[in-house]
Short mmCIF file of C-alpha atoms and ligand atoms in Angstrom, two decimals:
data_model
loop_
_atom_site.label_atom_id
_atom_site.label_comp_id
_atom_site.label_asym_id
_atom_site.label_seq_id
_atom_site.Cartn_x
_atom_site.Cartn_y
_atom_site.Cartn_z
CA MET A 104 -14.67 27.60 3.39
CA ASN A 105 -15.34 24.06 4.52
CA LEU A 106 -12.23 23.03 6.41
CA ALA A 107 -13.17 19.35 6.44
CA LYS A 108 -13.47 19.23 2.70
CA VAL A 109 -10.19 21.02 2.13
CA TRP A 110 -8.43 18.73 4.55
CA ASN A 111 -10.02 15.55 3.22
CA SER A 112 -9.05 16.49 -0.26
CA THR A 113 -5.51 17.38 0.79
CA LEU A 114 -5.13 14.09 2.63
CA GLY A 115 -6.61 12.22 -0.32
CA THR A 116 -3.85 13.58 -2.50
CA MET A 117 -1.10 13.04 0.04
CA GLN A 118 -2.26 9.49 0.59
CA ILE A 119 -1.49 8.68 -2.98
CA GLN A 120 1.69 10.69 -3.25
CA ILE A 121 3.55 9.29 -0.29
CA SER A 122 3.97 5.80 1.03
CA ARG A 123 1.35 4.32 3.28
CA HIS A 124 3.83 4.17 6.13
CA GLU A 125 4.67 7.81 5.81
CA PHE A 126 1.04 8.76 5.53
CA ASN A 127 -0.04 6.74 8.52
CA THR A 128 2.89 7.89 10.58
CA TRP A 129 2.78 11.59 9.94
CA LEU A 130 -0.49 12.71 8.47
CA ARG A 131 -3.15 10.40 9.71
CA ARG A 132 -3.59 12.18 12.99
CA ALA A 133 -3.04 15.71 11.81
CA THR A 134 -6.02 18.06 11.43
CA LEU A 135 -6.65 21.31 9.65
CA ILE A 136 -7.68 23.61 12.46
CA SER A 137 -8.19 26.89 10.67
CA LEU A 138 -7.60 28.68 7.42
CA GLU A 139 -7.58 32.40 8.03
CA ASN A 140 -5.75 35.35 6.52
CA GLY A 141 -3.87 33.08 4.16
CA VAL A 142 -2.56 30.88 6.96
CA ALA A 143 -3.50 27.23 7.21
CA THR A 144 -3.04 26.04 10.78
CA ILE A 145 -2.50 22.32 11.14
CA GLY A 146 -2.73 20.52 14.44
CA ALA A 147 -0.27 17.75 15.25
CA PRO A 148 -0.80 15.36 18.18
CA SER A 149 2.58 16.02 19.83
CA ALA A 150 5.81 17.94 19.50
CA PHE A 151 7.35 14.92 17.84
CA PHE A 152 4.73 14.92 15.10
CA LYS A 153 4.81 18.69 14.78
CA GLU A 154 8.51 18.55 14.02
CA GLY A 155 8.03 15.65 11.61
CA LEU A 156 5.33 17.51 9.71
CA GLU A 157 7.37 20.69 9.59
CA ASN A 158 10.46 18.93 8.34
CA ARG A 159 8.73 16.86 5.72
CA TYR A 160 5.47 18.19 4.46
CA ILE A 161 5.19 21.97 4.77
CA GLY A 162 6.00 22.46 1.09
CA PRO A 163 3.57 19.89 -0.38
CA LEU A 164 0.82 20.93 2.05
CA ARG A 165 1.26 24.58 1.16
CA GLU A 166 1.02 23.74 -2.52
CA LEU A 167 -1.95 21.42 -2.22
CA ILE A 168 -4.02 23.60 0.08
CA GLY A 169 -3.15 26.65 -2.01
CA ASN A 170 -4.31 24.89 -5.17
CA LEU A 171 -7.52 23.82 -3.52
CA VAL A 172 -8.50 27.18 -2.12
CA GLY A 173 -7.23 29.10 -5.12
CA PHE A 174 -4.86 31.47 -3.33
CA PRO A 175 -1.37 31.14 -1.85
CA VAL A 176 -1.27 30.02 1.77
CA GLN A 177 1.30 29.71 4.51
CA VAL A 178 1.25 26.57 6.60
CA ARG A 179 1.74 26.64 10.36
CA VAL A 180 1.85 23.56 12.55
CA ILE A 181 0.82 23.67 16.18
CA ILE A 182 0.46 21.00 18.83
CA ALA A 183 -3.20 20.11 19.11
CA PRO A 184 -4.30 16.58 19.93
CA PRO A 185 -7.23 15.59 17.71
CA ALA A 186 -10.73 15.70 19.18
CA PRO A 187 -12.07 12.22 19.94
CA VAL A 188 -14.66 11.95 17.18
CA ALA A 189 -13.77 14.67 14.74
CA ALA A 190 -14.71 12.35 11.91
CA GLU A 191 -15.22 15.15 9.43
CA HIS A 192 -11.60 16.07 9.62
CA ARG A 193 -10.29 12.60 9.25
CA LEU A 194 -9.47 10.41 6.35
CA ALA A 195 -10.06 6.74 5.98
CA SER A 196 -7.00 4.67 6.36
CA ARG A 197 -7.91 1.74 4.25
CA GLU A 198 -5.25 -0.46 5.69
CA TYR A 199 -6.71 -1.24 9.05
CA GLY A 200 -4.87 -3.65 11.18
CA LYS A 201 -1.63 -3.52 9.28
CA ASP A 202 -0.59 0.02 9.92
CA ASP A 203 -3.06 1.02 12.47
CA ASP A 204 -0.81 -0.39 15.08
CA MET A 205 0.30 3.13 15.69
CA PRO A 206 2.07 3.70 18.95
CA ASP A 207 -0.25 4.93 21.64
CA LEU A 208 2.14 5.61 24.42
CA ASP A 209 5.53 5.06 22.95
CA GLU A 210 5.42 7.58 20.20
CA SER A 211 7.76 10.01 21.81
CA PRO A 212 11.20 10.72 20.42
CA GLY A 213 12.48 9.08 23.56
CA TYR A 214 11.04 5.80 22.43
CA ALA A 215 12.44 6.24 18.98
CA ALA A 216 15.82 6.94 20.45
CA ALA A 217 15.59 3.90 22.69
CA ASN A 218 14.91 1.70 19.72
CA ALA A 219 17.61 3.28 17.66
CA GLN A 220 20.13 2.80 20.43
CA GLN A 221 19.38 -0.85 20.49
CA GLY A 222 19.91 -1.01 16.80
CA TYR A 223 16.29 -1.85 16.13
CA VAL A 224 14.96 0.16 13.30
CA PRO A 225 11.54 -0.87 12.12
CA ALA A 226 11.44 -1.67 8.45
CA ASN A 227 9.40 1.39 7.63
CA GLY A 228 12.37 3.49 8.51
CA TYR A 229 10.67 5.19 11.43
CA ALA A 230 11.78 4.10 14.80
CA ASN A 231 8.39 4.70 16.29
CA GLY A 232 6.31 1.67 15.49
CA ALA A 233 5.65 0.34 18.94
CA SER A 234 3.36 -2.46 19.79
CA ASN A 235 -0.25 -1.99 20.67
CA GLY A 236 -0.80 -5.24 22.40
CA SER A 237 -1.83 -8.62 21.28
CA GLY A 238 -4.09 -8.18 18.31
CA MET A 239 -5.37 -11.62 19.19
CA HIS A 240 -8.88 -12.54 18.19
CA ASN A 241 -10.89 -15.09 19.98
CA GLY A 242 -14.25 -13.73 19.04
CA ASN A 243 -14.62 -11.91 22.33
CA GLY A 244 -12.80 -8.69 21.59
CA ASN A 245 -14.48 -5.34 21.76
CA GLY A 246 -12.59 -3.39 19.16
CA ASN A 247 -9.50 -1.56 20.18
CA GLY A 248 -10.83 1.97 20.27
CA TYR A 249 -7.86 3.32 18.39
CA ASP A 250 -8.04 6.70 16.92
CA ARG A 251 -9.51 5.62 13.61
CA LEU A 252 -9.77 7.83 10.62
CA ASN A 253 -12.86 8.19 8.58
CA MET A 254 -13.30 9.78 5.21
CA GLN A 255 -16.79 11.12 4.89
CA GLN A 256 -17.31 10.24 1.28
CA LEU A 257 -16.55 6.60 1.79
CA GLU A 258 -19.18 5.84 4.33
CA PHE A 259 -17.79 2.40 4.68
CA SER A 260 -18.48 0.51 7.77
CA SER A 261 -15.02 0.58 9.19
CA ALA A 262 -15.87 -1.53 12.17
CA MET A 263 -12.90 -3.51 13.20
CA ARG A 264 -13.85 -7.00 14.00
CA SER A 265 -12.69 -8.00 17.41
CA GLY A 266 -9.88 -5.55 17.43
CA MET A 267 -7.44 -6.00 14.64
CA LEU A 268 -9.35 -7.78 11.90
CA ASN A 269 -10.99 -5.40 9.51
CA ALA A 270 -14.58 -6.51 9.07
CA ARG A 271 -14.61 -4.90 5.64
CA TYR A 272 -11.93 -7.20 4.31
CA THR A 273 -14.02 -10.26 3.53
CA PHE A 274 -14.20 -12.70 0.64
CA ASP A 275 -17.57 -11.19 -0.30
CA ARG A 276 -15.96 -7.86 -0.92
CA PHE A 277 -13.01 -9.24 -2.79
CA ILE A 278 -13.52 -8.97 -6.52
CA VAL A 279 -12.08 -11.96 -8.30
CA GLY A 280 -10.53 -11.77 -11.75
CA SER A 281 -7.86 -13.65 -13.62
CA SER A 282 -5.09 -11.86 -11.71
CA ASN A 283 -6.15 -13.06 -8.27
CA ARG A 284 -8.35 -16.10 -8.88
CA LEU A 285 -5.80 -18.62 -7.71
CA ALA A 286 -4.87 -16.63 -4.63
CA ASN A 287 -8.52 -16.17 -3.71
CA ALA A 288 -9.23 -19.89 -4.13
CA ALA A 289 -6.21 -20.89 -2.04
CA CYS A 290 -7.20 -18.48 0.75
CA MET A 291 -10.77 -19.72 0.67
CA ALA A 292 -9.58 -23.32 0.95
CA VAL A 293 -7.41 -22.43 3.93
CA ALA A 294 -10.24 -20.52 5.61
CA GLU A 295 -12.57 -23.48 5.18
CA HIS A 296 -10.10 -26.12 6.28
CA PRO A 297 -7.40 -24.52 8.41
CA ALA A 298 -4.20 -26.56 8.51
CA HIS A 299 -5.69 -29.14 6.17
CA ALA A 300 -5.52 -27.46 2.78
CA TYR A 301 -2.14 -25.80 2.43
CA ASN A 302 0.18 -25.13 5.31
CA PRO A 303 1.79 -22.70 5.19
CA LEU A 304 0.07 -20.72 2.50
CA PHE A 305 2.49 -18.17 1.09
CA LEU A 306 0.91 -15.29 -0.80
CA TYR A 307 3.01 -12.83 -2.72
CA GLY A 308 2.56 -9.93 -5.11
CA GLY A 309 3.19 -6.23 -5.69
CA VAL A 310 1.94 -3.43 -3.48
CA GLY A 311 -1.76 -2.75 -3.09
CA LEU A 312 -2.98 -5.88 -4.82
CA GLY A 313 -5.09 -7.32 -2.04
CA LYS A 314 -2.80 -9.55 0.00
CA THR A 315 -3.76 -7.94 3.28
CA HIS A 316 -7.40 -8.04 2.28
CA LEU A 317 -7.14 -11.78 1.70
CA LEU A 318 -5.38 -12.41 5.01
CA HIS A 319 -8.15 -10.60 6.86
CA ALA A 320 -10.76 -12.43 4.80
CA ILE A 321 -9.36 -15.75 5.97
CA GLY A 322 -9.55 -14.59 9.58
CA ASN A 323 -13.06 -13.20 9.24
CA TYR A 324 -14.33 -16.31 7.50
CA ALA A 325 -12.79 -18.69 10.02
CA LEU A 326 -14.20 -16.66 12.92
CA ASP A 327 -17.64 -16.66 11.37
CA ARG A 328 -17.58 -20.41 11.28
CA ASP A 329 -16.09 -20.86 14.69
CA PRO A 330 -16.15 -17.87 17.03
CA GLU A 331 -13.99 -19.73 19.55
CA ILE A 332 -11.06 -20.06 17.21
CA ASN A 333 -7.90 -18.02 17.94
CA VAL A 334 -6.93 -15.92 14.95
CA LEU A 335 -3.98 -13.59 14.98
CA TYR A 336 -3.33 -11.11 12.20
CA VAL A 337 -0.01 -9.35 12.54
CA SER A 338 2.41 -7.55 10.29
CA SER A 339 5.96 -8.75 10.48
CA GLU A 340 6.88 -5.26 11.66
CA LYS A 341 4.54 -5.59 14.58
CA PHE A 342 5.89 -9.04 15.31
CA THR A 343 9.37 -7.49 15.36
CA ASN A 344 8.27 -4.60 17.55
CA ASP A 345 6.47 -6.90 19.95
CA LEU A 346 9.60 -8.97 20.22
CA ILE A 347 11.75 -5.90 20.81
CA ASN A 348 9.41 -4.70 23.52
CA ALA A 349 9.22 -8.13 25.10
CA ILE A 350 13.01 -8.31 25.27
CA ARG A 351 13.20 -4.79 26.64
CA ARG A 352 10.62 -5.49 29.31
CA GLN A 353 11.92 -8.99 29.99
CA GLN A 354 8.62 -10.51 28.95
CA THR A 355 9.74 -12.95 26.30
CA GLU A 356 7.81 -15.77 27.93
CA GLU A 357 4.56 -13.82 27.60
CA PHE A 358 5.49 -13.04 24.00
CA ARG A 359 5.90 -16.73 23.26
CA ILE A 360 2.68 -17.71 24.96
CA ARG A 361 0.86 -15.07 22.97
CA TYR A 362 2.30 -16.04 19.62
CA ARG A 363 2.29 -19.76 20.05
CA ASN A 364 -1.29 -20.27 21.19
CA ILE A 365 -3.00 -19.51 17.98
CA ASP A 366 -5.10 -21.56 15.58
CA ILE A 367 -4.52 -19.35 12.57
CA LEU A 368 -1.54 -17.04 12.29
CA LEU A 369 -1.83 -14.48 9.50
CA ILE A 370 1.47 -12.69 9.08
CA ASP A 371 1.71 -9.82 6.64
CA ASP A 372 4.72 -8.44 4.77
CA ILE A 373 7.15 -11.09 5.95
CA GLN A 374 9.88 -9.59 3.73
CA PHE A 375 10.54 -7.07 6.50
CA ILE A 376 12.08 -9.68 8.74
CA ALA A 377 14.84 -10.27 6.22
CA GLY A 378 18.16 -9.39 7.74
CA LYS A 379 16.77 -9.23 11.29
CA GLU A 380 18.46 -12.15 12.93
CA SER A 381 16.74 -12.38 16.27
CA THR A 382 13.31 -11.82 14.74
CA GLN A 383 13.95 -14.59 12.25
CA GLU A 384 15.13 -16.86 15.02
CA GLU A 385 11.98 -16.18 17.05
CA PHE A 386 9.73 -16.52 14.06
CA PHE A 387 11.37 -19.82 13.17
CA HIS A 388 10.41 -21.23 16.55
CA THR A 389 6.93 -19.74 16.39
CA PHE A 390 6.48 -21.30 12.97
CA ASN A 391 7.69 -24.71 14.11
CA THR A 392 5.56 -24.73 17.24
CA LEU A 393 2.42 -23.80 15.35
CA HIS A 394 3.04 -26.02 12.39
CA SER A 395 3.83 -29.11 14.41
CA ALA A 396 0.73 -28.49 16.54
CA GLY A 397 -1.37 -28.58 13.38
CA LYS A 398 -2.12 -24.86 13.31
CA GLN A 399 -2.54 -22.83 10.15
CA ILE A 400 0.04 -20.27 9.05
CA VAL A 401 -0.58 -17.82 6.22
CA ILE A 402 2.22 -15.54 5.12
CA SER A 403 2.23 -12.62 2.73
CA SER A 404 5.14 -10.93 1.06
CA ASP A 405 5.92 -8.61 -1.80
CA ARG A 406 8.08 -11.32 -3.40
CA PRO A 407 8.45 -15.11 -3.40
CA PRO A 408 10.60 -16.72 -0.67
CA LYS A 409 13.50 -17.26 -3.06
CA ALA A 410 13.69 -13.55 -3.77
CA ILE A 411 13.81 -12.48 -0.12
CA LEU A 412 17.50 -11.88 0.26
CA THR A 413 19.03 -12.39 3.67
CA LEU A 414 16.21 -14.67 4.71
CA GLU A 415 17.61 -17.61 6.61
CA GLU A 416 17.62 -20.77 4.55
CA ARG A 417 15.73 -22.78 7.17
CA LEU A 418 12.89 -20.25 7.08
CA ARG A 419 12.88 -20.06 3.31
CA SER A 420 12.58 -23.81 3.03
CA ARG A 421 9.70 -23.84 5.51
CA PHE A 422 7.88 -21.16 3.56
CA GLU A 423 8.12 -23.47 0.59
CA TRP A 424 6.57 -26.44 2.38
CA GLY A 425 3.01 -25.55 1.51
CA LEU A 426 1.55 -23.62 -1.39
CA ILE A 427 3.10 -20.49 -2.89
CA VAL A 428 0.69 -18.41 -4.90
CA ASP A 429 0.96 -14.96 -6.43
CA VAL A 430 -1.46 -12.06 -6.82
CA GLN A 431 -0.92 -10.24 -10.09
CA THR A 432 -1.80 -6.76 -11.22
CA PRO A 433 -5.46 -6.63 -12.26
CA ASP A 434 -6.52 -6.53 -15.88
CA LEU A 435 -8.90 -3.92 -17.23
CA GLU A 436 -12.00 -5.98 -16.56
CA THR A 437 -11.06 -6.60 -12.94
CA ARG A 438 -10.12 -2.97 -12.40
CA THR A 439 -13.52 -1.93 -13.73
CA ALA A 440 -15.32 -4.44 -11.52
CA ILE A 441 -13.40 -3.28 -8.46
CA LEU A 442 -14.13 0.37 -9.15
CA ARG A 443 -17.81 -0.42 -9.65
CA ALA A 444 -17.97 -2.22 -6.35
CA LYS A 445 -16.15 0.57 -4.52
CA ALA A 446 -18.30 3.23 -6.14
CA GLU A 447 -21.45 1.48 -4.98
CA GLN A 448 -20.28 1.86 -1.42
CA MET A 449 -19.85 5.62 -1.74
CA SER A 450 -22.49 8.23 -1.21
CA THR A 451 -21.40 10.18 -4.29
CA HIS A 452 -22.75 8.92 -7.62
CA ILE A 453 -19.92 7.86 -9.92
CA PRO A 454 -21.08 7.58 -13.56
CA ALA A 455 -20.05 4.56 -15.64
CA GLU A 456 -17.87 6.63 -17.97
CA VAL A 457 -15.82 7.87 -15.02
CA ILE A 458 -15.29 4.31 -13.86
CA ASP A 459 -14.20 3.43 -17.37
CA PHE A 460 -11.88 6.43 -17.50
CA LEU A 461 -10.25 5.54 -14.17
CA ALA A 462 -9.93 1.86 -15.03
CA HIS A 463 -8.05 2.75 -18.21
CA ARG A 464 -5.92 5.39 -16.62
CA ILE A 465 -4.86 3.70 -13.38
CA GLN A 466 -3.10 0.45 -14.08
CA SER A 467 -0.78 0.03 -11.18
CA ASN A 468 -2.64 -1.32 -8.20
CA ILE A 469 -5.92 -1.42 -6.38
CA ARG A 470 -4.92 0.90 -3.59
CA GLU A 471 -4.15 3.55 -6.17
CA LEU A 472 -7.45 2.82 -7.91
CA GLU A 473 -9.30 3.35 -4.65
CA GLY A 474 -7.26 6.43 -3.83
CA CYS A 475 -8.00 8.02 -7.19
CA LEU A 476 -11.70 7.24 -6.92
CA ASN A 477 -11.80 8.87 -3.49
CA ARG A 478 -9.82 11.77 -4.74
CA VAL A 479 -12.22 12.35 -7.64
CA ALA A 480 -15.26 12.20 -5.35
CA ALA A 481 -13.66 14.56 -2.85
CA TYR A 482 -12.62 16.97 -5.59
CA ALA A 483 -16.13 17.02 -7.10
CA GLN A 484 -17.58 17.68 -3.68
CA LEU A 485 -15.12 20.46 -3.08
CA ILE A 486 -15.92 22.32 -6.27
CA GLY A 487 -19.62 21.55 -5.88
CA ALA A 488 -20.00 19.74 -9.20
CA PRO A 489 -21.29 16.26 -10.02
CA VAL A 490 -18.63 13.68 -10.83
CA SER A 491 -17.87 13.65 -14.55
CA THR A 492 -14.96 12.70 -16.76
CA GLU A 493 -13.91 16.37 -16.87
CA VAL A 494 -13.89 16.59 -13.09
CA ALA A 495 -12.00 13.31 -12.88
CA THR A 496 -9.46 14.52 -15.42
CA ALA A 497 -8.92 17.74 -13.50
CA ALA A 498 -8.61 15.92 -10.19
CA LEU A 499 -6.16 13.40 -11.53
CA ASN A 500 -4.15 15.72 -13.70
CA GLU A 501 -3.30 17.71 -10.69
CA LEU A 502 -2.49 14.59 -8.82
CA LEU A 503 -0.75 12.30 -11.24
CA ASP A 504 0.70 14.59 -13.81
CA THR A 505 1.94 17.68 -12.08
CA THR A 506 3.53 16.09 -9.10
CA ARG A 507 4.94 13.05 -10.82
CA ARG A 508 6.08 14.76 -13.93
CA LYS A 509 8.05 17.10 -11.76
CA ARG A 510 9.86 14.29 -10.09
CA VAL A 511 10.57 11.69 -12.74
CA THR A 512 13.19 12.65 -15.30
CA THR A 513 13.65 11.29 -18.80
CA GLU A 514 17.15 10.08 -17.90
CA ALA A 515 15.79 8.20 -14.91
CA ILE A 516 13.19 6.46 -17.08
CA LEU A 517 15.75 5.41 -19.67
CA ARG A 518 18.13 4.16 -17.01
CA GLU A 519 15.43 2.31 -15.08
CA VAL A 520 14.02 0.57 -18.14
CA ALA A 521 17.45 -0.51 -19.36
CA GLU A 522 18.37 -1.76 -15.91
CA PHE A 523 15.08 -3.61 -15.48
CA TYR A 524 15.43 -5.49 -18.74
CA GLY A 525 19.17 -5.93 -18.34
CA VAL A 526 19.95 -4.27 -21.66
CA ASP A 527 22.67 -1.82 -22.49
CA LEU A 528 21.36 1.74 -22.27
CA ARG A 529 23.32 2.79 -25.33
CA ALA A 530 21.94 -0.12 -27.33
CA MET A 531 18.40 0.81 -26.27
CA GLN A 532 19.05 4.34 -27.43
CA GLY A 533 20.64 3.14 -30.66
CA ARG A 534 19.37 1.95 -34.01
CA GLY A 535 19.52 -1.83 -33.44
CA ARG A 536 16.29 -3.79 -33.90
CA SER A 537 16.91 -7.06 -32.10
CA ARG A 538 13.88 -8.29 -30.16
CA ASN A 539 15.51 -8.02 -26.74
CA ILE A 540 16.03 -4.31 -27.40
CA VAL A 541 12.75 -3.50 -29.16
CA VAL A 542 10.43 -4.24 -26.24
CA PRO A 543 12.43 -2.26 -23.66
CA ARG A 544 12.65 0.60 -26.14
CA GLN A 545 8.89 0.61 -26.63
CA VAL A 546 8.33 0.45 -22.89
CA ALA A 547 10.66 3.43 -22.54
CA MET A 548 8.67 5.29 -25.21
CA TYR A 549 5.45 4.54 -23.39
CA LEU A 550 6.76 5.63 -20.00
CA LEU A 551 8.37 8.77 -21.39
CA ARG A 552 5.06 9.67 -22.99
CA VAL A 553 2.92 8.93 -19.95
CA GLU A 554 5.21 10.13 -17.20
CA THR A 555 6.91 13.18 -18.66
CA ASP A 556 6.04 16.17 -20.79
CA SER A 557 8.43 15.11 -23.56
CA SER A 558 7.13 15.54 -27.08
CA LEU A 559 6.94 12.65 -29.52
CA MET A 560 9.85 14.14 -31.39
CA ASP A 561 11.99 14.44 -28.27
CA ILE A 562 11.23 10.85 -27.37
CA GLY A 563 12.17 9.74 -30.89
CA GLN A 564 15.44 11.63 -30.60
CA MET A 565 16.27 10.04 -27.28
CA LEU A 566 15.68 6.58 -28.68
CA GLY A 567 17.85 6.30 -31.75
CA GLY A 568 16.61 9.29 -33.75
CA ARG A 569 13.25 7.71 -34.59
CA ASP A 570 10.41 9.69 -36.09
CA HIS A 571 7.24 10.51 -34.24
CA THR A 572 5.09 7.86 -35.98
CA THR A 573 7.41 5.16 -34.67
CA VAL A 574 7.02 6.61 -31.20
CA ILE A 575 3.22 6.72 -31.51
CA TYR A 576 3.25 3.11 -32.67
CA GLY A 577 5.45 2.04 -29.75
CA CYS A 578 3.35 3.89 -27.18
CA GLU A 579 0.07 2.55 -28.52
CA LYS A 580 1.38 -0.98 -28.74
CA ILE A 581 2.48 -1.04 -25.11
CA GLY A 582 -0.64 0.88 -24.03
CA GLU A 583 -2.83 -1.82 -25.57
CA GLU A 584 -0.75 -4.81 -24.61
CA ILE A 585 -0.64 -3.97 -20.94
CA ASN A 586 -4.37 -4.49 -20.87
CA SER A 587 -4.14 -8.06 -22.05
CA ASP A 588 -0.64 -9.20 -21.15
CA SER A 589 -0.36 -9.43 -17.38
CA ARG A 590 3.37 -10.05 -17.46
CA LEU A 591 4.05 -6.90 -19.45
CA ARG A 592 1.68 -4.98 -17.19
CA GLN A 593 3.56 -6.16 -14.13
CA GLU A 594 6.86 -5.17 -15.74
CA VAL A 595 5.67 -1.65 -16.51
CA VAL A 596 4.16 -1.26 -13.05
CA THR A 597 7.37 -2.45 -11.39
CA ILE A 598 9.49 -0.02 -13.39
CA ARG A 599 7.14 2.83 -12.54
CA ASP A 600 7.12 1.92 -8.86
CA ARG A 601 10.91 1.89 -8.81
CA LEU A 602 11.03 5.24 -10.54
CA TYR A 603 8.75 6.81 -7.96
CA GLN A 604 10.53 5.21 -5.09
CA ARG A 605 13.82 6.64 -6.29
CA ALA A 606 12.29 10.00 -7.07
CA ALA A 607 10.54 10.28 -3.71
N1 LIG B 702 -9.76 -7.89 -5.57
C1 LIG B 702 -10.10 -6.87 -4.79
N2 LIG B 702 -11.40 -6.52 -4.64
C2 LIG B 702 -11.74 -5.48 -3.87
N3 LIG B 702 -10.87 -4.70 -3.21
C3 LIG B 702 -9.57 -5.02 -3.30
C4 LIG B 702 -9.12 -6.10 -4.10
N4 LIG B 702 -7.78 -6.16 -4.02
C5 LIG B 702 -7.41 -5.16 -3.22
N5 LIG B 702 -8.47 -4.47 -2.79
C6 LIG B 702 -8.45 -3.29 -1.93
O1 LIG B 702 -7.29 -2.53 -2.26
C7 LIG B 702 -6.69 -2.00 -1.10
C8 LIG B 702 -5.25 -2.45 -1.01
O2 LIG B 702 -5.23 -3.85 -0.77
P1 LIG B 702 -4.26 -4.53 0.29
O3 LIG B 702 -3.89 -3.59 1.39
O4 LIG B 702 -4.85 -5.82 0.67
O5 LIG B 702 -2.97 -4.72 -0.62
P2 LIG B 702 -1.60 -5.45 -0.28
O6 LIG B 702 -1.33 -6.38 -1.40
O7 LIG B 702 -1.61 -6.01 1.08
O8 LIG B 702 -0.58 -4.25 -0.36
P3 LIG B 702 0.86 -4.06 0.36
O9 LIG B 702 1.80 -4.98 -0.32
O10 LIG B 702 1.18 -2.63 0.10
O11 LIG B 702 0.72 -4.39 1.77
C9 LIG B 702 -7.55 -2.46 0.06
O12 LIG B 702 -8.44 -1.44 0.40
C10 LIG B 702 -8.30 -3.65 -0.48
O13 LIG B 702 -9.56 -3.82 0.12
#
């Protein structure tokens, strides 16, 4: 039994099933220590993490490991700090920089409690996201030496450029298609002419579509051209945590010096500062200082400024000063190109038909595309077979179908679709044929078909007593249109994301 393979494969699945924050917080530093006599022993870095793992993930881990090894297992968690370079047992976190600002020293429950007492709860819901330091890049950094994770199959160079910029996130490695062409061009312009092209540049789009990649690409590009330039990449959560720590340690002056002496500020996921008054206040002054000094600011968010509720008006208006550009969900061609590029970087051979299969099957976002590709490669390695469409089907069925189908109910789909399109649920389930009802109804048919085990007949019954040919027509229509109509694709992806968020 190869422990590393079992653990990599387990993590690969978990990485897709739970949010990135959860994964990075709880599982990233766990290791599978042994698998003997039907007991899988998992090592957690501290008592805090041991308890977190036990409370949250024993069930899913038991199921996943059991499925992989082919017999039922019990899961036991013990405290065992990971060995320094146990790369085999680790999994690549593909979001370097953003979530790798894991607490080094302040990860104890005591810290969490301290934050909670002050009323500061990081946006990821875990009161443990302490600061790691500056994250400032002036071309002289040495890498931060954090406990990085590394999935064997990927064999990516995961070198972090001068600390917090991921050297892998460059323009060269960013595949451009119709969904991200504008965003890519705007970022390129900013990287070439900081503070002269668009300032600020505000980038928004759904999860896993490449916003972070583009922010890092700007930083990497600018540093290549001028190694003396000061580039700071920071998530808004880290900004918040740094501020909290600075206030706690009475070091707000240092905080200001650090954040206001930058040539290019790249701030990720700004939506998380919504509702946080003192963070907004501080960010407002940081923004003004930088902007009036002719420094570049690039901001990313999951939605446009107008849609960030509880964002102070003065910040919102500043975000709208420059250029606002969105990143959309990728079309089939772009998904295929991205998969091809990722597959080339892997040691496992991925045949063209598997790429095609994955590109058709995974429509939501690029992180999920990557995750599924990794999962398929890991699964093939585990069962000792070459990657094929059958292997990919088996790997993904287990992943996408079983777990999701269990969680998402037909009622939830109907409700979510009706709510999303703002139509009356009863009308959607009725006989009416007005256009504003027909599209939501077909989307519901499609999602019921893809996300649940409902039969065509059942789906027809749920949606106005229609026969199964009408349901097939509706499903096929949406299935085809989402490949060419980016707006419809985004709508379906958003509904699905909401469903999973609620079901999680
Ligand atoms: N066009 C692309 N070409 C190649 N890789 C991409 C592309 N877009 C995204 N990726 C990859 O997909 C993964 C997810 O991208 P990224 O983290 O940048 O998404 P994001 O939009 O910041 O997501 P979130 O909103 O969740 O923070 C990364 O590994 C990134 O390198």
